[in-house]
Coordinates of C-alpha atoms in Angstrom, one line a residue:
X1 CA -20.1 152.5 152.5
X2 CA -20.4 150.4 148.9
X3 CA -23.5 148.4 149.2
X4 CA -23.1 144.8 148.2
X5 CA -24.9 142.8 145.7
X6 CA -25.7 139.1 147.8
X7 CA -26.5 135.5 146.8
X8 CA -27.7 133.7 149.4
X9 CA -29.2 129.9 149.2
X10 CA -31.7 129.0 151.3
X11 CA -33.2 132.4 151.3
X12 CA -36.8 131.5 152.1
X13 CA -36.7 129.4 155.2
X14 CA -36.3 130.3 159.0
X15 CA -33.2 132.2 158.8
X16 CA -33.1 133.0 155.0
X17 CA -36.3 134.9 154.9
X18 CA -34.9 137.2 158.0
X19 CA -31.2 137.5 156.5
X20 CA -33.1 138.2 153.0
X21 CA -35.7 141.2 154.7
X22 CA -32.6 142.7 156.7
X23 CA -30.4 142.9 153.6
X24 CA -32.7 144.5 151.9
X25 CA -33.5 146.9 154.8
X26 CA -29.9 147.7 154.8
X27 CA -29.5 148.9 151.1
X28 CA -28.0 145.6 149.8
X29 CA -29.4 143.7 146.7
X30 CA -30.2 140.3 147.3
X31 CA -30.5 137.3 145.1
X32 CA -31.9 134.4 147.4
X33 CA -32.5 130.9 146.3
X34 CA -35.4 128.3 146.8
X35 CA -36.1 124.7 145.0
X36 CA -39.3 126.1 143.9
X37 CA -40.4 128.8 142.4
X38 CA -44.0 129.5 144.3
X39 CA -41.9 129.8 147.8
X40 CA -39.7 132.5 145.9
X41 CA -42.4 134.6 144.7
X42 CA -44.5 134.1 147.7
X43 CA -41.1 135.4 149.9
X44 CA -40.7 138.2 147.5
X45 CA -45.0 139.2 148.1
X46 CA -44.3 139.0 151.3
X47 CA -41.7 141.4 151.7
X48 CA -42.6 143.7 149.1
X49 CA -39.8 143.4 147.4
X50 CA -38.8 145.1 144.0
X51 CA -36.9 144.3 141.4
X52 CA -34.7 146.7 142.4
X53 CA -34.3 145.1 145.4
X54 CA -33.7 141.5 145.3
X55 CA -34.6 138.4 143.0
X56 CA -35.8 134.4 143.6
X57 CA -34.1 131.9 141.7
X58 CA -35.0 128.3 141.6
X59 CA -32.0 126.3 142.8
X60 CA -31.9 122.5 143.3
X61 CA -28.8 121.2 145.7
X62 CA -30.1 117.0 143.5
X63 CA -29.6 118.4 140.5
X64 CA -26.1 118.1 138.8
X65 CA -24.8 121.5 139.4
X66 CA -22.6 121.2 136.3
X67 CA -26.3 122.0 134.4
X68 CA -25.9 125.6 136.6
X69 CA -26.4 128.5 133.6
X70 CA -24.9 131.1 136.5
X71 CA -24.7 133.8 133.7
X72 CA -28.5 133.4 133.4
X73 CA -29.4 133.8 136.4
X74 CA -27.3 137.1 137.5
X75 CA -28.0 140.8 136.1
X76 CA -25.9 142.3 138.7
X77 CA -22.5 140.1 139.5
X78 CA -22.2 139.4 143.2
X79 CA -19.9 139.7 145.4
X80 CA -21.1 137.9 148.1
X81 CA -22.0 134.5 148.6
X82 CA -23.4 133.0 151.7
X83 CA -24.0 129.7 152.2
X84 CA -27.6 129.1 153.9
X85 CA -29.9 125.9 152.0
X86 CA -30.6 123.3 154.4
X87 CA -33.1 120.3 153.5
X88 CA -35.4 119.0 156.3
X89 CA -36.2 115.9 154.4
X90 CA -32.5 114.9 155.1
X91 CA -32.7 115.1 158.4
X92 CA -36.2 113.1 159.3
X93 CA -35.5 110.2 161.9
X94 CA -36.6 106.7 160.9
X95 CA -38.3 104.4 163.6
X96 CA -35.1 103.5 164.6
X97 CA -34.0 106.7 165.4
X98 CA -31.7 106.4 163.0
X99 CA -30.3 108.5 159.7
X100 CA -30.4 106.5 156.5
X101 CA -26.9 106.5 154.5
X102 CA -28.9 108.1 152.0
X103 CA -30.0 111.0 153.8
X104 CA -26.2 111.3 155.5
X105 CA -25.1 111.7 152.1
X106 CA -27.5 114.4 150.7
X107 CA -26.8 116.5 153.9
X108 CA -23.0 116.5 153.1
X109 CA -24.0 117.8 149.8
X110 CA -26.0 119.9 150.7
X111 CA -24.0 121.4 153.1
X112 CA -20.3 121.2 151.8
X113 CA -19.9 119.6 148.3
X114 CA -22.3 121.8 146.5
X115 CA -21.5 124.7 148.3
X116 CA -17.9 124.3 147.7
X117 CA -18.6 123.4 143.8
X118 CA -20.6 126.2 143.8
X119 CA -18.6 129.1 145.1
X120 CA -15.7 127.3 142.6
X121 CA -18.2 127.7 140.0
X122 CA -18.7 131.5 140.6
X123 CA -15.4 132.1 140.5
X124 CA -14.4 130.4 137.4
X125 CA -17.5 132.4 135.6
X126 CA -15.9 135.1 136.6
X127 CA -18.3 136.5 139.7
X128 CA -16.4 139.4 141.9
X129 CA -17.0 137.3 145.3
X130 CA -14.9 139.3 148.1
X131 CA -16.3 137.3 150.8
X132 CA -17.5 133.8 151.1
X133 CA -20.1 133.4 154.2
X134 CA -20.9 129.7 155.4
X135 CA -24.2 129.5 158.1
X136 CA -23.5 127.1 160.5
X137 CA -24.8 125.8 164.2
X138 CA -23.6 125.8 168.1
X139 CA -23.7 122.1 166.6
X140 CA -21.0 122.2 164.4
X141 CA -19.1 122.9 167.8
X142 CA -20.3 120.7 170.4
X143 CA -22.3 117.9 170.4
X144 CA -26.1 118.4 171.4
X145 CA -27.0 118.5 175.2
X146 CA -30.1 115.5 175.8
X147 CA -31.5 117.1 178.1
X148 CA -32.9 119.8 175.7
X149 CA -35.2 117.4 174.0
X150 CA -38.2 115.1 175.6
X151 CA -37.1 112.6 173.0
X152 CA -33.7 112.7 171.6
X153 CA -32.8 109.8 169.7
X154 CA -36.4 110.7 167.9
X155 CA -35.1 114.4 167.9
X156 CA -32.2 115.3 167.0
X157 CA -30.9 113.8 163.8
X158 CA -26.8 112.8 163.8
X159 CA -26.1 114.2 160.4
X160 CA -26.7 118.2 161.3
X161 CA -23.9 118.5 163.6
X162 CA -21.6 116.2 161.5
X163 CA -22.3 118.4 158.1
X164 CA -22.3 121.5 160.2
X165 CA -18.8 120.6 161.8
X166 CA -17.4 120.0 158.4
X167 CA -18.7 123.6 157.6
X168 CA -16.2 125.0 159.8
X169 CA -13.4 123.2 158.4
X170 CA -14.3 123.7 154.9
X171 CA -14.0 127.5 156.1
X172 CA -10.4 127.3 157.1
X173 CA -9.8 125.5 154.1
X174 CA -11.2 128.0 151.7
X175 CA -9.8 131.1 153.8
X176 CA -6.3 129.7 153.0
X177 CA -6.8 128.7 149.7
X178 CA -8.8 131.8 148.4
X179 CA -6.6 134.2 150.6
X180 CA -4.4 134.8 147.0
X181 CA -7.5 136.0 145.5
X182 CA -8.3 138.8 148.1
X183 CA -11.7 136.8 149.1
X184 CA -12.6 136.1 152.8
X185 CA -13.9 132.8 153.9
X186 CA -16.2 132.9 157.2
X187 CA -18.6 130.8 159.1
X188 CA -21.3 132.5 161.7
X189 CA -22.7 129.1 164.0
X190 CA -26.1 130.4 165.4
X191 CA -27.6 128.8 168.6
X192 CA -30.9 127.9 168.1
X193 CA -33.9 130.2 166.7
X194 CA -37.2 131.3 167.9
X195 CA -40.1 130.1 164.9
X196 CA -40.1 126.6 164.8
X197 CA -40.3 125.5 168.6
X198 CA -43.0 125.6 171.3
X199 CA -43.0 127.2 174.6
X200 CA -41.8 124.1 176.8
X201 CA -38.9 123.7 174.4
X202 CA -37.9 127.3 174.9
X203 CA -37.7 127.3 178.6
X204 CA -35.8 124.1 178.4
X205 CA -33.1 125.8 176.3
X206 CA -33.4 129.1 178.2
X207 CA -32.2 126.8 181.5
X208 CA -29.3 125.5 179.6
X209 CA -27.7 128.3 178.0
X210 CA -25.9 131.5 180.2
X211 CA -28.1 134.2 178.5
X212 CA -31.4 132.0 179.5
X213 CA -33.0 132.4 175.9
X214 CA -33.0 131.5 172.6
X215 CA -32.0 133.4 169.4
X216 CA -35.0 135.8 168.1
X217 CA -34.8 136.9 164.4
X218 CA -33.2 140.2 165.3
X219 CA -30.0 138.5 166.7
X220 CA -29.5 136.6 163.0
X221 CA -28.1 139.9 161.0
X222 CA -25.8 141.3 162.7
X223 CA -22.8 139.2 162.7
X224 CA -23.8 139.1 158.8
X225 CA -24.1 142.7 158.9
X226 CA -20.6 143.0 160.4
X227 CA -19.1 141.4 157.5
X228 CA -21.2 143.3 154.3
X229 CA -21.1 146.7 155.6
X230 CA -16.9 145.7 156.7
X231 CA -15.6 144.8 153.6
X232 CA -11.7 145.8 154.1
X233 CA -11.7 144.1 157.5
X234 CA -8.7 141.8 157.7
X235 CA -10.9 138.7 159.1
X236 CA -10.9 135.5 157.2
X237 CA -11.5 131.9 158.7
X238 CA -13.5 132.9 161.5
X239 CA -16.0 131.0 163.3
X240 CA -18.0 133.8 164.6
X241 CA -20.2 132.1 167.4
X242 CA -24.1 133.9 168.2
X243 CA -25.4 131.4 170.6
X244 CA -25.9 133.3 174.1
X245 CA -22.9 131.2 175.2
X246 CA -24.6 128.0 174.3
X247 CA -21.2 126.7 173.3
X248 CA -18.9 128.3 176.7
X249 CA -20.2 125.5 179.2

């Protein structure tokens, strides 16, 4: 099996820094992005990384991604490209429990207008992407359930499911257009993960969902892995659902 050489943004937070360790693990080089330089390094000390292995590069989603030197940043091409950076400033409630236009409009770029410039981007500079990988959410698919949160207009912020929805459909879109060029477009919605939550919050999800538990870090690779290490699979446009069947009720 060919071992891939990955760019993923995103690649030091919740699920980046997993995806980025079990890459890795799993012989694949890994270029992973963060908008500062200190949370790359500290990632790549973390893990005990070498150069051999994978490299942090500072990458801004507010910055005009037409100043993007891409040949400068690569010494190995990739072929892979998944879509991971998420900013938690955009999704910060105001007293009103609501989500400034603002903020609405730095999620959508952050989650499908830079993306989509930036996979065109690769292309055009010549990068060998075979498969194009978007990270999604159960919320992309259904709306959230209330009863998961003690406060939900306070707690769960409109934009994520909106941007993640358009995820999916930017997906399709690509897998049709990009299916010429041999590339495969695909979207993996995660339920939610272990790391960031207390113990009252788990049990409240574990009640709603049919596998009675939430996603721990060793459920995030997999459906990843079954796209790397499966490169002449004929899948593209695939919404591949890991959510303990969050989304089946």
């Amino acid at each position: 099996m060919a071992k891939r050489s990955v760019f993923i943004t995103g690649g030091t937070g919740n699920i980046g820094a997993r995806l980025v360790e079990d890459m890795v693990n799993d012989g694949h080089f890994v270029y992973f992005s963060s908008r500062s330089v200190d949370s790359g390094q500290w990632l790549i000390e973390q893990l005990g990384l070498s150069s051999n292995q994978a490299k942090a590069l500072r990458l801004n989603f507010d910055e005009p991604i037409e100043e993007l030197k891409l040949q400068e940043l690569f010494d190995r091409l990739p072929d892979v490209i998944i879509h991971n950076a998420r900013s938690l400033d955009n999704l910060r409630i105001n007293k009103k429990g609501h989500i400034t236009s603002e903020q609405f409009q730095k999620e959508f770029s952050n989650g499908v207008t830079f993306p989509y410039a930036l996979t065109n981007m690769l292309l055009d500079n010549g990068m060998p992407l075979k498969d194009v990988i978007f990270i999604s959410s159960m919320y992309g698919n259904v709306a959230p359930n209330p009863s998961l949160y003690e406060d939900f207009k306070m707690q769960s912020p409109v934009n994520y499911g909106v941007v993640k929805a358009a995820q999916i459909h930017l997906t399709k879109e690509l897998a049709v257009r990009m299916a010429p060029k041999g590339i495969r477009v695909n979207v993996v919605s995660y339920g939610g993960v272990e790391g960031r939550v207390d113990e009252t919050f788990k049990k409240r999800y574990a009640n709603l969902t049919p596998l009675g538990r939430m996603l721990s870090h060793a459920d995030l690779y997999p459906p990843i892995q079954y796209l790397l290490n499966n490169p002449d699979l004929n899948v593209t446009g695939e919404n591949l659902k890991v959510d303990g069947g969050w989304t089946i009720w």
